[in-house]
Coordinates of C-alpha atoms and ligand atoms in Angstrom, one line a residue:
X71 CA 58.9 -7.5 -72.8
X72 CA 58.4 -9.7 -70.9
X73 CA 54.9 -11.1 -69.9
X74 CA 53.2 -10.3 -66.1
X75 CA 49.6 -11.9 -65.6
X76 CA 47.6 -10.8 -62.1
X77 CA 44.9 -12.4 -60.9
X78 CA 42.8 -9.5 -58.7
X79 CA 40.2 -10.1 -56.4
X80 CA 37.7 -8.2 -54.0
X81 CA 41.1 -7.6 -51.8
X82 CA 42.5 -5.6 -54.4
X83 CA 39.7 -2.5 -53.7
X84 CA 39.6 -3.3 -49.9
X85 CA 41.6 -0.4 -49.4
X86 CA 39.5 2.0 -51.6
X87 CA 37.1 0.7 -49.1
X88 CA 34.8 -1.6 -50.8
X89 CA 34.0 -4.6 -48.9
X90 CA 34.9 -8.1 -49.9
X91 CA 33.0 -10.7 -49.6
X92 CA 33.9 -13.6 -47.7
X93 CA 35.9 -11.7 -44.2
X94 CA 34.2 -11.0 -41.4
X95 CA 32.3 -7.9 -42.3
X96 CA 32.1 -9.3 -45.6
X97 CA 29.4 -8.9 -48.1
X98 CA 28.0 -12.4 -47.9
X99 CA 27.2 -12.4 -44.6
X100 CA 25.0 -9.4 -44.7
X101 CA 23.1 -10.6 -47.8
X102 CA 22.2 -14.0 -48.6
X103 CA 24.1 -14.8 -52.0
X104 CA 21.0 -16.4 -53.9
X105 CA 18.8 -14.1 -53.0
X106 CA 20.6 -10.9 -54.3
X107 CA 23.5 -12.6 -57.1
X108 CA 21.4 -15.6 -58.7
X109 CA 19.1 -16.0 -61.8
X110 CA 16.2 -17.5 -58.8
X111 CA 17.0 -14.7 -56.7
X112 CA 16.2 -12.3 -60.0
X113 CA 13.1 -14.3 -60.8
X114 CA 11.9 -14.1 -57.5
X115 CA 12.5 -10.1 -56.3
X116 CA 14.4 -8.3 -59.2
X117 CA 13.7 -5.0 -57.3
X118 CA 16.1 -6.5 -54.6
X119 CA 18.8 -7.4 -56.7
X120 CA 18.5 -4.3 -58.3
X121 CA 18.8 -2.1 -55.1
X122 CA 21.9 -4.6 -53.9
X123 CA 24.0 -3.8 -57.5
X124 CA 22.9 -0.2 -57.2
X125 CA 24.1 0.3 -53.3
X126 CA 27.6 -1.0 -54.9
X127 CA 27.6 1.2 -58.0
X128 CA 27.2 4.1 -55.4
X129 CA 29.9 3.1 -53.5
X130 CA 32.3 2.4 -56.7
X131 CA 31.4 5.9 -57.7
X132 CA 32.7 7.5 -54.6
X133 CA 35.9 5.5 -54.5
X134 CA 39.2 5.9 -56.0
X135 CA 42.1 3.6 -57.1
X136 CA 44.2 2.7 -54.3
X137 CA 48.1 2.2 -53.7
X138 CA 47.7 -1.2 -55.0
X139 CA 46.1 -0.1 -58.6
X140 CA 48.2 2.2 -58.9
X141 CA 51.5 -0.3 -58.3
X142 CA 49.9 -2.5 -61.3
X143 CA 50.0 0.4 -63.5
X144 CA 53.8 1.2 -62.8
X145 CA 54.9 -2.2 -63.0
X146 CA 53.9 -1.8 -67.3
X147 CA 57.7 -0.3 -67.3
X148 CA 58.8 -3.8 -66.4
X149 CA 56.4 -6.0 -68.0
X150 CA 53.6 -6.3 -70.6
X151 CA 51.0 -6.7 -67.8
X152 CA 47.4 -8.0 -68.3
X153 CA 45.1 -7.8 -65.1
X154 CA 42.5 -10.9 -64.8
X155 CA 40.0 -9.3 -62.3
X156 CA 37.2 -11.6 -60.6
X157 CA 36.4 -7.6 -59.5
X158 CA 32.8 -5.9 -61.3
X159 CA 34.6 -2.6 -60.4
X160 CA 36.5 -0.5 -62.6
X161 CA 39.4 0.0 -60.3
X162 CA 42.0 -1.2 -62.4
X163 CA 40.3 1.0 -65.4
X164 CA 40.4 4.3 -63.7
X165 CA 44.4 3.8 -62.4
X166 CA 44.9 3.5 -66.3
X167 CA 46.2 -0.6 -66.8
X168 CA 46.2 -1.2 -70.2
X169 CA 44.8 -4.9 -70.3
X170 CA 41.9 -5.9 -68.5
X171 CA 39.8 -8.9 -68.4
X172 CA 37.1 -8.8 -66.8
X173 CA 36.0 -12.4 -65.8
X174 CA 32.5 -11.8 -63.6
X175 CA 31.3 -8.5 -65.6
X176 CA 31.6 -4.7 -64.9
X177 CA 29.0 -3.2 -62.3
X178 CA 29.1 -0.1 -64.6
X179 CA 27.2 -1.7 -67.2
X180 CA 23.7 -2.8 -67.7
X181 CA 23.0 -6.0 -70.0
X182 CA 20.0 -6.6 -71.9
X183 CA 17.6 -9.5 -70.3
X184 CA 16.5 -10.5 -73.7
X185 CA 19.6 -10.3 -76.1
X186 CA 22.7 -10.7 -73.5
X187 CA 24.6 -8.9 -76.6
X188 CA 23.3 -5.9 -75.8
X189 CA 25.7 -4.0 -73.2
X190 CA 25.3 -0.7 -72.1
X191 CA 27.0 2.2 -69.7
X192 CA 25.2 3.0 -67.0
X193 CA 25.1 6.8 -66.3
X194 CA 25.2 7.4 -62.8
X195 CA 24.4 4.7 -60.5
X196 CA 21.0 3.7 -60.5
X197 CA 19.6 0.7 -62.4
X198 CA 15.6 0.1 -62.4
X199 CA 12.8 -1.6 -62.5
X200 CA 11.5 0.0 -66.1
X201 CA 14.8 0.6 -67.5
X202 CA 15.1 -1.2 -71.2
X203 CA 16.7 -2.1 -73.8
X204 CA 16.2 -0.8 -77.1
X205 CA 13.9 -4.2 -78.1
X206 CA 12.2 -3.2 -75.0
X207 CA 13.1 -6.2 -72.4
X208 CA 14.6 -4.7 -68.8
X209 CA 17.7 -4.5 -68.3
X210 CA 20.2 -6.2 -65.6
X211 CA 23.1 -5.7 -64.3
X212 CA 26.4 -7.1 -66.8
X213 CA 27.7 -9.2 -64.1
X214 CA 27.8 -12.9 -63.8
X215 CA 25.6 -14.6 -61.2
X216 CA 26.2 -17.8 -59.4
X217 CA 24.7 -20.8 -61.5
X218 CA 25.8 -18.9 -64.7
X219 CA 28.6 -19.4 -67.0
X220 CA 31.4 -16.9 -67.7
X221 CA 32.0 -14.8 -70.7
X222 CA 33.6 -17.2 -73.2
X223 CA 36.2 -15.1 -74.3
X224 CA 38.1 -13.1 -71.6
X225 CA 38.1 -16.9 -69.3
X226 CA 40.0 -18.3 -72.6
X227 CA 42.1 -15.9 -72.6
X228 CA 42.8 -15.7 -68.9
X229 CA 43.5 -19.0 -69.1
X230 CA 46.2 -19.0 -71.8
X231 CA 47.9 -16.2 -70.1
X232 CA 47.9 -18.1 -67.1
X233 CA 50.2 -20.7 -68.5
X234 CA 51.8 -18.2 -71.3
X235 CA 53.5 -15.5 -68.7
X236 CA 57.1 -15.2 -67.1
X237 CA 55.4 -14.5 -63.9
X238 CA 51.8 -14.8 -61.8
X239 CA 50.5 -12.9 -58.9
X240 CA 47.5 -13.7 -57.5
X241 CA 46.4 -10.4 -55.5
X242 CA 43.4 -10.1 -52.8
X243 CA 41.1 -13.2 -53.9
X244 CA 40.1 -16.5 -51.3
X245 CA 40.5 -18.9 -53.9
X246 CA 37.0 -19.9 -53.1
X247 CA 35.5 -19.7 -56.4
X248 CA 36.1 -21.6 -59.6
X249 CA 37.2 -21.0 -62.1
X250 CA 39.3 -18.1 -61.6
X251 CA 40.7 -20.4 -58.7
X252 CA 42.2 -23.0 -60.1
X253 CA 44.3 -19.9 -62.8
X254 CA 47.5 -19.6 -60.2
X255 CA 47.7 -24.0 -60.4
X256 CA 47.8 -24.0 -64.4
X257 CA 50.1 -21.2 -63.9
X258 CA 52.2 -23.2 -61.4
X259 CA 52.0 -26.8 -63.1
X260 CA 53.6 -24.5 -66.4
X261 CA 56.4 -23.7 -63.5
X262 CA 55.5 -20.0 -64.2
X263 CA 57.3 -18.3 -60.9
X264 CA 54.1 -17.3 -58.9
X265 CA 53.4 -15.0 -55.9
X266 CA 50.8 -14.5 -53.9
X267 CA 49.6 -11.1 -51.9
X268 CA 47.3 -11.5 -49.2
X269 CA 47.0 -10.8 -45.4
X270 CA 45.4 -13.7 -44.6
X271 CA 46.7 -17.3 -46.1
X272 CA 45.0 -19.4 -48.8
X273 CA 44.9 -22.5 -50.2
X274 CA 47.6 -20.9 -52.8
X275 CA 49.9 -19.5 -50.0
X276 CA 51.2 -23.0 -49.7
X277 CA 52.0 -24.0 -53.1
X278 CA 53.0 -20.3 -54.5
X279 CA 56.9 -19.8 -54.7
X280 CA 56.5 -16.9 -52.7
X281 CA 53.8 -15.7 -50.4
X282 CA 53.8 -12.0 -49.0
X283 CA 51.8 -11.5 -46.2
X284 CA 50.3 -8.1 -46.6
X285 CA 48.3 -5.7 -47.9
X286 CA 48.5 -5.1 -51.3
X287 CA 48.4 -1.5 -51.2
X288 CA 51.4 -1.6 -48.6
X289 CA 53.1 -4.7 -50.3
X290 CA 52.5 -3.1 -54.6
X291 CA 54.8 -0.1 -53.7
X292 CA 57.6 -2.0 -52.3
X293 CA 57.3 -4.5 -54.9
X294 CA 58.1 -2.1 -57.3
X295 CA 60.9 -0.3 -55.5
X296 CA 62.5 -3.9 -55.7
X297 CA 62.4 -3.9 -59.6
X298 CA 63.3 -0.2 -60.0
X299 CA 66.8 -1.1 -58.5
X300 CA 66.8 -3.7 -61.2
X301 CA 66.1 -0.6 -64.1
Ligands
APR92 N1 45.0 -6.5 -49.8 C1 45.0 -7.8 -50.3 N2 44.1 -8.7 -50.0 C2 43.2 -8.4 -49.1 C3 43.1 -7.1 -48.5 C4 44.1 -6.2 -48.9 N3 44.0 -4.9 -48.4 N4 42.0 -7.1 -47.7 C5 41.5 -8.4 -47.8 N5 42.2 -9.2 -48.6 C6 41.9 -10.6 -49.0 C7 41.2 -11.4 -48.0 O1 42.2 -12.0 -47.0 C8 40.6 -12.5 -48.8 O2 41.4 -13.6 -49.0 O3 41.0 -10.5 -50.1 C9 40.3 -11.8 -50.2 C10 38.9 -11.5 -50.5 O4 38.2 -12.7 -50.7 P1 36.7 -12.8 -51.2 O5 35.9 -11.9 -50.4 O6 36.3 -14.2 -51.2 O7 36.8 -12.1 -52.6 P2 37.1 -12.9 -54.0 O8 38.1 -13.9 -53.8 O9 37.4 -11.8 -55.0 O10 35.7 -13.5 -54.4 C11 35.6 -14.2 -55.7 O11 33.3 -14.4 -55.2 O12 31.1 -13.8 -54.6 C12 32.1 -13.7 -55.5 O13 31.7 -12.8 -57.5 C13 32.3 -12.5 -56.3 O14 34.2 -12.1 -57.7 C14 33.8 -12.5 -56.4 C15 34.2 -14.0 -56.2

């Protein structure tokens, strides 16, 4: 079969109506980004940072897959598909893809503050002030701040994929932030036939082989009506 890689970003769950971060209405221009998604901002008020990731695990919990997920999941008839998410939700998990990288950290899981091997499931939403590990250091949120560096091994293997597929779409991401950025050029430069689905153009609508201007719950479906004539 024959190899699909997507690159998903905060777009991807905009229509399961989580808010991304850099539109208007985005999250970043409510909250300041270092105050509530950086180690200082953690050193300084972790009760903050806390109640930001916990306002988002809420939401997550009351939404559901959308359109979108769902096309990603069909399009595993056609291809071996891996998803490489920037997303911390588990979208992509609960529409049942098989491969999943996850390449800023799941919301859904708390890491220990003291030993960053220690992962846990979080039941429910809420992560506090008091919750521990089993050494006894608090817990965090398993996601990557800004100023930290990315799990070693799923950003390896995005980035092999990225220039080791027969095709690329980047879905619902800016293209603002690095590394994950720079995945749909290595993909490119390896002339891996790339497409980008977005409503509003990025730096990668330009240079893509094919840009489709829409939503990628609206533009998933017809996508794979396309290939099904192909079947
Ligand atoms: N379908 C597809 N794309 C959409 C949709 C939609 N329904 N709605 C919005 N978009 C697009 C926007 O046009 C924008 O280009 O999704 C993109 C969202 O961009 P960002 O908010 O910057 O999200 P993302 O690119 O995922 O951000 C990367 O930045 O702060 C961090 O860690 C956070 O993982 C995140 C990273």
């Amino acid at each position: 079969m024959k190899k699909l890689v997507v690159l998903s970003g905060a777009g991807m769950s905009a229509e399961s109506g989580l808010r991304t971060f850099r539109e208007m209405g985005g999250l970043w221009e409510e909250y300041d980004v270092y105050e509530v998604a950086s180690p200082g901002g953690w050193q300084k008020d972790r009760e903050l940072v806390l109640r930001f990731y916990n306002e988002r695990r809420k939401q997550l919990l009351e939404a559901e897959p959308n359109a979108g997920h769902l096309g990603l999941v069909e399009l595993e008839k056609f291809f071996e598909v891996w998803i490489v998410t920037q997303n911390i939700d588990d979208l992509h998990e609960r529409a049942g893809s098989s491969r999943i990288l996850h390449l800023h950290g799941e919301i859904r899981k708390a890491r220990s503050t003291a030993d960053p091997s220690l992962v846990y499931d979080i039941e429910g939403w809420k992560l506090e002030e008091g919750d521990l590990c089993e050494k006894g250091s608090q817990l965090r949120p398993h996601v990557v701040w800004f100023g930290e560096t990315l799990p070693e091994a799923p950003l390896a293997a995005a980035l092999d994929l990225s220039e080791n597929c027969d095709l690329f779409l980047v879905i619902g991401t800016s293209s603002m932030v690095q590394p994950a950025a720079s995945l749909p050029r290595y993909a490119l430069r390896s002339k891996i036939f790339t497409i980008e689905v977005n409503p509003e153009p990025t730096q990668i609508s330009e240079i893509a082989n094919e840009y489709i201007q829409s939503n990628s719950g609206i533009a998933l479906p017809k996508l794979l009506e396309e290939m099904k004539k192909y079947l």
